[in-house]
Amino acid sequence: MIRHSHEASESWKNLNWKKFRKDLFRLQCRVFKAIRAGDKRKALSLQKLILKSKAARILAIRQVSQLNAGKKTAGIDGKKALKFEERFELEELLKTSGNNWHHQGLRSVPIPKKDGSTRMLKIPTIADRAWQCLAKYALEPAHEATFHAKSYGFRPGRSAHDAQKILFQNLSSTKNGINKRVIELDIEKCFDRINHTTIMENLIAPSGIKLGIFRCLKAGINPEFPEQGTPQGGVVSPLLANIALNGIESIHSYKDTSKIVEPSIRYADDMVIMLRPEDDANAILDKINEFLADRGMKISEKKTKITAATDGFDFLGWHFKVQSNGKFKCTPSVDNYKKFRQKVKTIVNCSNIGATEKANKLAPVVRGWRNYHKFCKMDGSRFSLWHTNHRAWKVFNKETKNDKQSTTNLIKKAFPSVSYSENKHVNVKGEKSPFDGDMAYWSNRNNKLYDGETSKALKRQNQTCGNCGLKCTSEEPVHLHHIDGNHSNWKIKNLEALHKSCHDYQHMGKRVIP
């Protein structure tokens, strides 16, 4: 056991991350292929190997303690972070107890909702999150081999943009979108009502993982519904929800010439079903209610709506509408725009920081919003952010004491441009998954997630990380690294694309040893 913090720090940084990634991914691909081939016995055996794998344990600990957005969120034990020596101690604990894991209690955090109510986010401890991540490494490839192609939420290699494109394909003028209706389906308290029996019966896993998942579910139960619910805040919860809801996409289908069409899209518990004029909406909703009832859930009658495509509807932060001339239009939704604008106003009007720091804080917010909406119709002053930009310019100009050149430079930095290409997103092919081993397809696809210098660097590096040498896929974000540390030096030789974790280690002054 490593005792000294400095020694533990060096040992952690010098771990063979490249080999760990390769070893885990190889096992996951084998699980995926075994399920696709119908060999469940082999898949279960391989899942046991993942649970016992040192590579998987180390990567799970790194994922929850270094990479995840909520890595600093404490569980019921109050621990927000792990020291390097504690990471090695947790790895030993996962090694000895991974096959018989006992979950601690969950910390409840109230989260306000749009309608004024609150939902309870239940946070596991870091140790429990690490075990869940380890279990997810084994579960995800098995279920990826069975998931419906029109399910896009919380799945590797898939995104909200895929769902956006499906709507365009089904509601465009060539598909007679002007005469179609849409069911905006809302499942009442989905995560709180999922039946535990349904999850356990559909789980493809060996007994050790099943036992741990069962204890995970029971750790977050509501006393009023002891046989229902998954803890929102758990690493594995979105996957369990996808397992329970898998198949709902096939309920509404019809034959078009020689092929079966299933015009439904699901993103986690959000779903849209497109209807032709002759489709019976109530009959479809009855079938869905029957499907959900078997899983302990039901449709929210208050929030579920049947809407004409020409009236428009919101989905995943976008507003979709078929115009009177038959053309399909997608723009940011009103709620999405308001939330974004409020974030910008909060930063711009903050009196505790200067213009330079405001520009640094605004840049990722603006870039992220523009990237999310880059396949929308974004012309016009509202979505081009002219008014927001102008307001920021006034504040910055005042703070720079009317130095117009400095103000202009800060505004360019705060409002980075993103190229728009309306409805040009290329969807993931059919039932393809990153676990199918087609690295050329997935690394090239990943490159399209980035633009500017990051995209150019990935192309120069043949879609590989400039540090560890592994292919860059959607598994982990890619960062652009300035080799000399000077963020004003944009020469090609000074730029390289790195995995986020590799980039973190670069700034610790230590390259990952391959």
PDB file of N, CA and C in Angstrom, residues 333-428:
ATOM      1  N   SER A 333     -35.638  26.719 -28.486  1.00  0.00           N
ATOM      2  CA  SER A 333     -36.931  26.966 -27.851  1.00  0.00           C
ATOM      3  C   SER A 333     -36.869  28.247 -27.012  1.00  0.00           C
ATOM      4  N   VAL A 334     -38.022  28.796 -26.712  1.00  0.00           N
ATOM      5  CA  VAL A 334     -38.098  30.025 -25.918  1.00  0.00           C
ATOM      6  C   VAL A 334     -37.454  29.818 -24.546  1.00  0.00           C
ATOM      7  N   ASP A 335     -37.789  28.699 -23.884  1.00  0.00           N
ATOM      8  CA  ASP A 335     -37.226  28.422 -22.556  1.00  0.00           C
ATOM      9  C   ASP A 335     -35.712  28.274 -22.610  1.00  0.00           C
ATOM     10  N   ASN A 336     -35.226  27.585 -23.640  1.00  0.00           N
ATOM     11  CA  ASN A 336     -33.789  27.381 -23.778  1.00  0.00           C
ATOM     12  C   ASN A 336     -33.067  28.710 -23.969  1.00  0.00           C
ATOM     13  N   TYR A 337     -33.623  29.570 -24.821  1.00  0.00           N
ATOM     14  CA  TYR A 337     -33.013  30.878 -25.084  1.00  0.00           C
ATOM     15  C   TYR A 337     -33.012  31.738 -23.832  1.00  0.00           C
ATOM     16  N   LYS A 338     -34.126  31.710 -23.081  1.00  0.00           N
ATOM     17  CA  LYS A 338     -34.225  32.515 -21.861  1.00  0.00           C
ATOM     18  C   LYS A 338     -33.173  32.088 -20.833  1.00  0.00           C
ATOM     19  N   LYS A 339     -33.014  30.768 -20.661  1.00  0.00           N
ATOM     20  CA  LYS A 339     -32.027  30.268 -19.698  1.00  0.00           C
ATOM     21  C   LYS A 339     -30.620  30.675 -20.098  1.00  0.00           C
ATOM     22  N   PHE A 340     -30.324  30.553 -21.389  1.00  0.00           N
ATOM     23  CA  PHE A 340     -29.005  30.943 -21.879  1.00  0.00           C
ATOM     24  C   PHE A 340     -28.766  32.431 -21.660  1.00  0.00           C
ATOM     25  N   ARG A 341     -29.759  33.243 -22.024  1.00  0.00           N
ATOM     26  CA  ARG A 341     -29.626  34.702 -21.887  1.00  0.00           C
ATOM     27  C   ARG A 341     -29.436  35.095 -20.419  1.00  0.00           C
ATOM     28  N   GLN A 342     -30.115  34.378 -19.506  1.00  0.00           N
ATOM     29  CA  GLN A 342     -29.970  34.671 -18.088  1.00  0.00           C
ATOM     30  C   GLN A 342     -28.562  34.359 -17.611  1.00  0.00           C
ATOM     31  N   LYS A 343     -27.979  33.268 -18.101  1.00  0.00           N
ATOM     32  CA  LYS A 343     -26.594  32.925 -17.749  1.00  0.00           C
ATOM     33  C   LYS A 343     -25.639  34.025 -18.199  1.00  0.00           C
ATOM     34  N   VAL A 344     -25.844  34.506 -19.436  1.00  0.00           N
ATOM     35  CA  VAL A 344     -24.979  35.565 -19.972  1.00  0.00           C
ATOM     36  C   VAL A 344     -25.137  36.846 -19.161  1.00  0.00           C
ATOM     37  N   LYS A 345     -26.387  37.220 -18.839  1.00  0.00           N
ATOM     38  CA  LYS A 345     -26.637  38.441 -18.063  1.00  0.00           C
ATOM     39  C   LYS A 345     -25.980  38.373 -16.684  1.00  0.00           C
ATOM     40  N   THR A 346     -26.068  37.200 -16.055  1.00  0.00           N
ATOM     41  CA  THR A 346     -25.476  37.025 -14.724  1.00  0.00           C
ATOM     42  C   THR A 346     -23.981  37.288 -14.752  1.00  0.00           C
ATOM     43  N   ILE A 347     -23.307  36.788 -15.799  1.00  0.00           N
ATOM     44  CA  ILE A 347     -21.848  36.978 -15.917  1.00  0.00           C
ATOM     45  C   ILE A 347     -21.526  38.434 -16.255  1.00  0.00           C
ATOM     46  N   VAL A 348     -22.230  38.992 -17.251  1.00  0.00           N
ATOM     47  CA  VAL A 348     -21.945  40.357 -17.713  1.00  0.00           C
ATOM     48  C   VAL A 348     -22.189  41.388 -16.612  1.00  0.00           C
ATOM     49  N   ASN A 349     -23.234  41.181 -15.813  1.00  0.00           N
ATOM     50  CA  ASN A 349     -23.597  42.164 -14.780  1.00  0.00           C
ATOM     51  C   ASN A 349     -22.906  41.928 -13.449  1.00  0.00           C
ATOM     52  N   CYS A 350     -22.076  40.903 -13.370  1.00  0.00           N
ATOM     53  CA  CYS A 350     -21.378  40.620 -12.108  1.00  0.00           C
ATOM     54  C   CYS A 350     -20.398  41.753 -11.778  1.00  0.00           C
ATOM     55  N   SER A 351     -20.516  42.295 -10.585  1.00  0.00           N
ATOM     56  CA  SER A 351     -19.692  43.450 -10.217  1.00  0.00           C
ATOM     57  C   SER A 351     -18.384  43.055  -9.539  1.00  0.00           C
ATOM     58  N   ASN A 352     -18.210  41.772  -9.277  1.00  0.00           N
ATOM     59  CA  ASN A 352     -17.019  41.321  -8.533  1.00  0.00           C
ATOM     60  C   ASN A 352     -15.831  40.973  -9.412  1.00  0.00           C
ATOM     61  N   ILE A 353     -16.044  40.908 -10.729  1.00  0.00           N
ATOM     62  CA  ILE A 353     -14.947  40.521 -11.626  1.00  0.00           C
ATOM     63  C   ILE A 353     -14.821  41.524 -12.755  1.00  0.00           C
ATOM     64  N   GLY A 354     -13.635  41.589 -13.359  1.00  0.00           N
ATOM     65  CA  GLY A 354     -13.366  42.526 -14.439  1.00  0.00           C
ATOM     66  C   GLY A 354     -13.778  41.980 -15.791  1.00  0.00           C
ATOM     67  N   ALA A 355     -13.623  42.822 -16.807  1.00  0.00           N
ATOM     68  CA  ALA A 355     -14.066  42.476 -18.161  1.00  0.00           C
ATOM     69  C   ALA A 355     -13.331  41.255 -18.711  1.00  0.00           C
ATOM     70  N   THR A 356     -12.026  41.150 -18.418  1.00  0.00           N
ATOM     71  CA  THR A 356     -11.243  40.018 -18.945  1.00  0.00           C
ATOM     72  C   THR A 356     -11.747  38.697 -18.393  1.00  0.00           C
ATOM     73  N   GLU A 357     -11.996  38.661 -17.079  1.00  0.00           N
ATOM     74  CA  GLU A 357     -12.500  37.422 -16.468  1.00  0.00           C
ATOM     75  C   GLU A 357     -13.913  37.120 -16.945  1.00  0.00           C
ATOM     76  N   LYS A 358     -14.709  38.156 -17.158  1.00  0.00           N
ATOM     77  CA  LYS A 358     -16.055  37.950 -17.690  1.00  0.00           C
ATOM     78  C   LYS A 358     -15.988  37.313 -19.080  1.00  0.00           C
ATOM     79  N   ALA A 359     -15.075  37.811 -19.909  1.00  0.00           N
ATOM     80  CA  ALA A 359     -14.912  37.252 -21.256  1.00  0.00           C
ATOM     81  C   ALA A 359     -14.512  35.779 -21.186  1.00  0.00           C
ATOM     82  N   ASN A 360     -13.612  35.450 -20.247  1.00  0.00           N
ATOM     83  CA  ASN A 360     -13.181  34.058 -20.086  1.00  0.00           C
ATOM     84  C   ASN A 360     -14.327  33.154 -19.634  1.00  0.00           C
ATOM     85  N   LYS A 361     -15.217  33.687 -18.788  1.00  0.00           N
ATOM     86  CA  LYS A 361     -16.355  32.900 -18.309  1.00  0.00           C
ATOM     87  C   LYS A 361     -17.440  32.776 -19.385  1.00  0.00           C
ATOM     88  N   LEU A 362     -17.607  33.824 -20.185  1.00  0.00           N
ATOM     89  CA  LEU A 362     -18.643  33.810 -21.214  1.00  0.00           C
ATOM     90  C   LEU A 362     -18.312  32.864 -22.364  1.00  0.00           C
ATOM     91  N   ALA A 363     -17.051  32.796 -22.746  1.00  0.00           N
ATOM     92  CA  ALA A 363     -16.662  32.048 -23.951  1.00  0.00           C
ATOM     93  C   ALA A 363     -17.190  30.611 -23.979  1.00  0.00           C
ATOM     94  N   PRO A 364     -16.960  29.781 -22.930  1.00  0.00           N
ATOM     95  CA  PRO A 364     -17.473  28.399 -23.000  1.00  0.00           C
ATOM     96  C   PRO A 364     -18.998  28.321 -22.984  1.00  0.00           C
ATOM     97  N   VAL A 365     -19.654  29.294 -22.310  1.00  0.00           N
ATOM     98  CA  VAL A 365     -21.121  29.304 -22.268  1.00  0.00           C
ATOM     99  C   VAL A 365     -21.683  29.579 -23.662  1.00  0.00           C
ATOM    100  N   VAL A 366     -21.153  30.613 -24.314  1.00  0.00           N
ATOM    101  CA  VAL A 366     -21.625  30.997 -25.649  1.00  0.00           C
ATOM    102  C   VAL A 366     -21.275  29.920 -26.673  1.00  0.00           C
ATOM    103  N   ARG A 367     -20.039  29.421 -26.607  1.00  0.00           N
ATOM    104  CA  ARG A 367     -19.607  28.393 -27.563  1.00  0.00           C
ATOM    105  C   ARG A 367     -20.465  27.135 -27.426  1.00  0.00           C
ATOM    106  N   GLY A 368     -20.732  26.732 -26.174  1.00  0.00           N
ATOM    107  CA  GLY A 368     -21.544  25.540 -25.945  1.00  0.00           C
ATOM    108  C   GLY A 368     -22.954  25.699 -26.481  1.00  0.00           C
ATOM    109  N   TRP A 369     -23.560  26.874 -26.253  1.00  0.00           N
ATOM    110  CA  TRP A 369     -24.921  27.127 -26.734  1.00  0.00           C
ATOM    111  C   TRP A 369     -24.957  27.135 -28.258  1.00  0.00           C
ATOM    112  N   ARG A 370     -23.989  27.804 -28.850  1.00  0.00           N
ATOM    113  CA  ARG A 370     -23.969  27.876 -30.313  1.00  0.00           C
ATOM    114  C   ARG A 370     -23.690  26.506 -30.936  1.00  0.00           C
ATOM    115  N   ASN A 371     -22.828  25.730 -30.328  1.00  0.00           N
ATOM    116  CA  ASN A 371     -22.548  24.383 -30.849  1.00  0.00           C
ATOM    117  C   ASN A 371     -23.783  23.494 -30.775  1.00  0.00           C
ATOM    118  N   TYR A 372     -24.533  23.612 -29.668  1.00  0.00           N
ATOM    119  CA  TYR A 372     -25.726  22.778 -29.521  1.00  0.00           C
ATOM    120  C   TYR A 372     -26.757  23.104 -30.596  1.00  0.00           C
ATOM    121  N   HIS A 373     -26.830  24.380 -30.974  1.00  0.00           N
ATOM    122  CA  HIS A 373     -27.855  24.816 -31.934  1.00  0.00           C
ATOM    123  C   HIS A 373     -27.312  25.013 -33.350  1.00  0.00           C
ATOM    124  N   LYS A 374     -26.157  24.441 -33.644  1.00  0.00           N
ATOM    125  CA  LYS A 374     -25.537  24.762 -34.935  1.00  0.00           C
ATOM    126  C   LYS A 374     -26.235  24.122 -36.141  1.00  0.00           C
ATOM    127  N   PHE A 375     -27.174  23.190 -35.895  1.00  0.00           N
ATOM    128  CA  PHE A 375     -27.937  22.621 -37.004  1.00  0.00           C
ATOM    129  C   PHE A 375     -29.343  23.207 -37.084  1.00  0.00           C
ATOM    130  N   CYS A 376     -29.573  24.321 -36.347  1.00  0.00           N
ATOM    131  CA  CYS A 376     -30.857  25.033 -36.375  1.00  0.00           C
ATOM    132  C   CYS A 376     -30.831  26.170 -37.392  1.00  0.00           C
ATOM    133  N   LYS A 377     -31.984  26.797 -37.545  1.00  0.00           N
ATOM    134  CA  LYS A 377     -32.056  28.037 -38.329  1.00  0.00           C
ATOM    135  C   LYS A 377     -31.724  29.166 -37.362  1.00  0.00           C
ATOM    136  N   MET A 378     -30.559  29.794 -37.543  1.00  0.00           N
ATOM    137  CA  MET A 378     -30.047  30.733 -36.539  1.00  0.00           C
ATOM    138  C   MET A 378     -29.882  32.156 -37.058  1.00  0.00           C
ATOM    139  N   ASP A 379     -30.515  32.480 -38.199  1.00  0.00           N
ATOM    140  CA  ASP A 379     -30.387  33.851 -38.698  1.00  0.00           C
ATOM    141  C   ASP A 379     -31.319  34.777 -37.920  1.00  0.00           C
ATOM    142  N   GLY A 380     -31.137  36.055 -38.088  1.00  0.00           N
ATOM    143  CA  GLY A 380     -31.920  37.040 -37.334  1.00  0.00           C
ATOM    144  C   GLY A 380     -31.155  37.494 -36.104  1.00  0.00           C
ATOM    145  N   SER A 381     -31.438  38.690 -35.634  1.00  0.00           N
ATOM    146  CA  SER A 381     -30.660  39.291 -34.542  1.00  0.00           C
ATOM    147  C   SER A 381     -30.811  38.539 -33.227  1.00  0.00           C
ATOM    148  N   ARG A 382     -31.970  37.878 -33.008  1.00  0.00           N
ATOM    149  CA  ARG A 382     -32.209  37.181 -31.738  1.00  0.00           C
ATOM    150  C   ARG A 382     -31.207  36.051 -31.534  1.00  0.00           C
ATOM    151  N   PHE A 383     -31.132  35.148 -32.506  1.00  0.00           N
ATOM    152  CA  PHE A 383     -30.278  33.973 -32.332  1.00  0.00           C
ATOM    153  C   PHE A 383     -28.830  34.208 -32.776  1.00  0.00           C
ATOM    154  N   SER A 384     -28.591  35.296 -33.515  1.00  0.00           N
ATOM    155  CA  SER A 384     -27.202  35.656 -33.811  1.00  0.00           C
ATOM    156  C   SER A 384     -26.572  36.364 -32.610  1.00  0.00           C
ATOM    157  N   LEU A 385     -27.395  36.649 -31.596  1.00  0.00           N
ATOM    158  CA  LEU A 385     -26.975  37.256 -30.327  1.00  0.00           C
ATOM    159  C   LEU A 385     -26.501  38.695 -30.487  1.00  0.00           C
ATOM    160  N   TRP A 386     -27.035  39.403 -31.489  1.00  0.00           N
ATOM    161  CA  TRP A 386     -26.587  40.780 -31.715  1.00  0.00           C
ATOM    162  C   TRP A 386     -26.885  41.648 -30.498  1.00  0.00           C
ATOM    163  N   HIS A 387     -28.120  41.569 -29.971  1.00  0.00           N
ATOM    164  CA  HIS A 387     -28.510  42.423 -28.848  1.00  0.00           C
ATOM    165  C   HIS A 387     -27.722  42.063 -27.579  1.00  0.00           C
ATOM    166  N   THR A 388     -27.551  40.765 -27.350  1.00  0.00           N
ATOM    167  CA  THR A 388     -26.788  40.317 -26.174  1.00  0.00           C
ATOM    168  C   THR A 388     -25.339  40.775 -26.278  1.00  0.00           C
ATOM    169  N   ASN A 389     -24.782  40.632 -27.461  1.00  0.00           N
ATOM    170  CA  ASN A 389     -23.407  41.056 -27.734  1.00  0.00           C
ATOM    171  C   ASN A 389     -23.261  42.562 -27.514  1.00  0.00           C
ATOM    172  N   HIS A 390     -24.241  43.318 -27.993  1.00  0.00           N
ATOM    173  CA  HIS A 390     -24.189  44.787 -27.886  1.00  0.00           C
ATOM    174  C   HIS A 390     -24.255  45.232 -26.427  1.00  0.00           C
ATOM    175  N   ARG A 391     -25.098  44.566 -25.652  1.00  0.00           N
ATOM    176  CA  ARG A 391     -25.204  44.887 -24.228  1.00  0.00           C
ATOM    177  C   ARG A 391     -23.867  44.613 -23.527  1.00  0.00           C
ATOM    178  N   ALA A 392     -23.249  43.469 -23.834  1.00  0.00           N
ATOM    179  CA  ALA A 392     -21.956  43.126 -23.239  1.00  0.00           C
ATOM    180  C   ALA A 392     -20.886  44.143 -23.658  1.00  0.00           C
ATOM    181  N   TRP A 393     -20.957  44.597 -24.918  1.00  0.00           N
ATOM    182  CA  TRP A 393     -19.972  45.574 -25.411  1.00  0.00           C
ATOM    183  C   TRP A 393     -20.043  46.855 -24.589  1.00  0.00           C
ATOM    184  N   LYS A 394     -21.242  47.315 -24.274  1.00  0.00           N
ATOM    185  CA  LYS A 394     -21.402  48.539 -23.479  1.00  0.00           C
ATOM    186  C   LYS A 394     -20.770  48.394 -22.096  1.00  0.00           C
ATOM    187  N   VAL A 395     -21.039  47.246 -21.452  1.00  0.00           N
ATOM    188  CA  VAL A 395     -20.494  47.012 -20.108  1.00  0.00           C
ATOM    189  C   VAL A 395     -18.974  46.904 -20.160  1.00  0.00           C
ATOM    190  N   PHE A 396     -18.458  46.135 -21.131  1.00  0.00           N
ATOM    191  CA  PHE A 396     -17.008  45.955 -21.250  1.00  0.00           C
ATOM    192  C   PHE A 396     -16.311  47.278 -21.566  1.00  0.00           C
ATOM    193  N   ASN A 397     -16.932  48.078 -22.429  1.00  0.00           N
ATOM    194  CA  ASN A 397     -16.335  49.355 -22.817  1.00  0.00           C
ATOM    195  C   ASN A 397     -16.217  50.292 -21.621  1.00  0.00           C
ATOM    196  N   LYS A 398     -17.227  50.255 -20.755  1.00  0.00           N
ATOM    197  CA  LYS A 398     -17.197  51.066 -19.544  1.00  0.00           C
ATOM    198  C   LYS A 398     -16.080  50.599 -18.615  1.00  0.00           C
ATOM    199  N   GLU A 399     -15.911  49.288 -18.518  1.00  0.00           N
ATOM    200  CA  GLU A 399     -14.909  48.743 -17.607  1.00  0.00           C
ATOM    201  C   GLU A 399     -13.488  48.913 -18.136  1.00  0.00           C
ATOM    202  N   THR A 400     -13.336  49.028 -19.462  1.00  0.00           N
ATOM    203  CA  THR A 400     -12.006  49.258 -20.040  1.00  0.00           C
ATOM    204  C   THR A 400     -11.743  50.750 -20.255  1.00  0.00           C
ATOM    205  N   LYS A 401     -12.647  51.567 -19.680  1.00  0.00           N
ATOM    206  CA  LYS A 401     -12.509  53.023 -19.739  1.00  0.00           C
ATOM    207  C   LYS A 401     -12.454  53.531 -21.181  1.00  0.00           C
ATOM    208  N   ASN A 402     -13.433  53.064 -21.967  1.00  0.00           N
ATOM    209  CA  ASN A 402     -13.621  53.494 -23.361  1.00  0.00           C
ATOM    210  C   ASN A 402     -12.457  53.142 -24.283  1.00  0.00           C
ATOM    211  N   ASP A 403     -11.707  52.103 -23.936  1.00  0.00           N
ATOM    212  CA  ASP A 403     -10.666  51.605 -24.843  1.00  0.00           C
ATOM    213  C   ASP A 403     -11.347  50.657 -25.833  1.00  0.00           C
ATOM    214  N   LYS A 404     -11.733  51.208 -26.990  1.00  0.00           N
ATOM    215  CA  LYS A 404     -12.565  50.459 -27.928  1.00  0.00           C
ATOM    216  C   LYS A 404     -11.861  49.234 -28.511  1.00  0.00           C
ATOM    217  N   GLN A 405     -10.551  49.335 -28.715  1.00  0.00           N
ATOM    218  CA  GLN A 405      -9.827  48.187 -29.264  1.00  0.00           C
ATOM    219  C   GLN A 405      -9.818  47.020 -28.275  1.00  0.00           C
ATOM    220  N   SER A 406      -9.553  47.337 -27.005  1.00  0.00           N
ATOM    221  CA  SER A 406      -9.563  46.293 -25.969  1.00  0.00           C
ATOM    222  C   SER A 406     -10.961  45.693 -25.822  1.00  0.00           C
ATOM    223  N   THR A 407     -11.967  46.553 -25.868  1.00  0.00           N
ATOM    224  CA  THR A 407     -13.359  46.086 -25.752  1.00  0.00           C
ATOM    225  C   THR A 407     -13.711  45.144 -26.896  1.00  0.00           C
ATOM    226  N   THR A 408     -13.336  45.537 -28.111  1.00  0.00           N
ATOM    227  CA  THR A 408     -13.614  44.703 -29.291  1.00  0.00           C
ATOM    228  C   THR A 408     -12.943  43.345 -29.174  1.00  0.00           C
ATOM    229  N   ASN A 409     -11.690  43.325 -28.709  1.00  0.00           N
ATOM    230  CA  ASN A 409     -10.953  42.059 -28.559  1.00  0.00           C
ATOM    231  C   ASN A 409     -11.612  41.157 -27.511  1.00  0.00           C
ATOM    232  N   LEU A 410     -12.075  41.781 -26.407  1.00  0.00           N
ATOM    233  CA  LEU A 410     -12.729  41.005 -25.361  1.00  0.00           C
ATOM    234  C   LEU A 410     -14.057  40.427 -25.843  1.00  0.00           C
ATOM    235  N   ILE A 411     -14.799  41.218 -26.634  1.00  0.00           N
ATOM    236  CA  ILE A 411     -16.079  40.733 -27.160  1.00  0.00           C
ATOM    237  C   ILE A 411     -15.857  39.558 -28.102  1.00  0.00           C
ATOM    238  N   LYS A 412     -14.820  39.634 -28.928  1.00  0.00           N
ATOM    239  CA  LYS A 412     -14.507  38.507 -29.825  1.00  0.00           C
ATOM    240  C   LYS A 412     -14.186  37.243 -29.027  1.00  0.00           C
ATOM    241  N   LYS A 413     -13.512  37.452 -27.916  1.00  0.00           N
ATOM    242  CA  LYS A 413     -13.154  36.318 -27.067  1.00  0.00           C
ATOM    243  C   LYS A 413     -14.384  35.768 -26.343  1.00  0.00           C
ATOM    244  N   ALA A 414     -15.257  36.682 -25.883  1.00  0.00           N
ATOM    245  CA  ALA A 414     -16.432  36.274 -25.111  1.00  0.00           C
ATOM    246  C   ALA A 414     -17.516  35.639 -25.968  1.00  0.00           C
ATOM    247  N   PHE A 415     -17.597  36.021 -27.230  1.00  0.00           N
ATOM    248  CA  PHE A 415     -18.628  35.505 -28.133  1.00  0.00           C
ATOM    249  C   PHE A 415     -17.986  34.808 -29.333  1.00  0.00           C
ATOM    250  N   PRO A 416     -17.351  33.650 -29.102  1.00  0.00           N
ATOM    251  CA  PRO A 416     -16.686  32.947 -30.208  1.00  0.00           C
ATOM    252  C   PRO A 416     -17.700  32.507 -31.261  1.00  0.00           C
ATOM    253  N   SER A 417     -17.308  32.610 -32.510  1.00  0.00           N
ATOM    254  CA  SER A 417     -18.216  32.232 -33.599  1.00  0.00           C
ATOM    255  C   SER A 417     -18.205  30.717 -33.798  1.00  0.00           C
ATOM    256  N   VAL A 418     -19.328  30.188 -34.233  1.00  0.00           N
ATOM    257  CA  VAL A 418     -19.473  28.765 -34.552  1.00  0.00           C
ATOM    258  C   VAL A 418     -20.178  28.673 -35.898  1.00  0.00           C
ATOM    259  N   SER A 419     -19.659  27.859 -36.796  1.00  0.00           N
ATOM    260  CA  SER A 419     -20.273  27.740 -38.117  1.00  0.00           C
ATOM    261  C   SER A 419     -21.604  27.003 -38.012  1.00  0.00           C
ATOM    262  N   TYR A 420     -22.617  27.487 -38.737  1.00  0.00           N
ATOM    263  CA  TYR A 420     -23.938  26.879 -38.731  1.00  0.00           C
ATOM    264  C   TYR A 420     -24.199  26.156 -40.050  1.00  0.00           C
ATOM    265  N   SER A 421     -24.888  25.035 -39.965  1.00  0.00           N
ATOM    266  CA  SER A 421     -25.242  24.283 -41.174  1.00  0.00           C
ATOM    267  C   SER A 421     -26.600  23.624 -40.928  1.00  0.00           C
ATOM    268  N   GLU A 422     -27.655  24.353 -41.231  1.00  0.00           N
ATOM    269  CA  GLU A 422     -29.006  23.932 -40.893  1.00  0.00           C
ATOM    270  C   GLU A 422     -29.343  22.553 -41.447  1.00  0.00           C
ATOM    271  N   ASN A 423     -29.761  21.656 -40.522  1.00  0.00           N
ATOM    272  CA  ASN A 423     -30.194  20.288 -40.870  1.00  0.00           C
ATOM    273  C   ASN A 423     -29.118  19.467 -41.574  1.00  0.00           C
ATOM    274  N   LYS A 424     -27.845  19.779 -41.344  1.00  0.00           N
ATOM    275  CA  LYS A 424     -26.765  19.070 -42.033  1.00  0.00           C
ATOM    276  C   LYS A 424     -26.110  17.980 -41.174  1.00  0.00           C
ATOM    277  N   HIS A 425     -26.634  17.758 -39.992  1.00  0.00           N
ATOM    278  CA  HIS A 425     -26.067  16.701 -39.144  1.00  0.00           C
ATOM    279  C   HIS A 425     -26.212  15.345 -39.829  1.00  0.00           C
ATOM    280  N   VAL A 426     -25.166  14.523 -39.725  1.00  0.00           N
ATOM    281  CA  VAL A 426     -25.207  13.167 -40.290  1.00  0.00           C
ATOM    282  C   VAL A 426     -25.471  12.187 -39.150  1.00  0.00           C
ATOM    283  N   ASN A 427     -26.570  11.457 -39.257  1.00  0.00           N
ATOM    284  CA  ASN A 427     -26.960  10.557 -38.174  1.00  0.00           C
ATOM    285  C   ASN A 427     -26.071   9.326 -38.084  1.00  0.00           C
ATOM    286  N   VAL A 428     -26.013   8.778 -36.869  1.00  0.00           N
ATOM    287  CA  VAL A 428     -25.318   7.521 -36.660  1.00  0.00           C
ATOM    288  C   VAL A 428     -26.028   6.436 -37.476  1.00  0.00           C
TER     289      VAL A 428
END
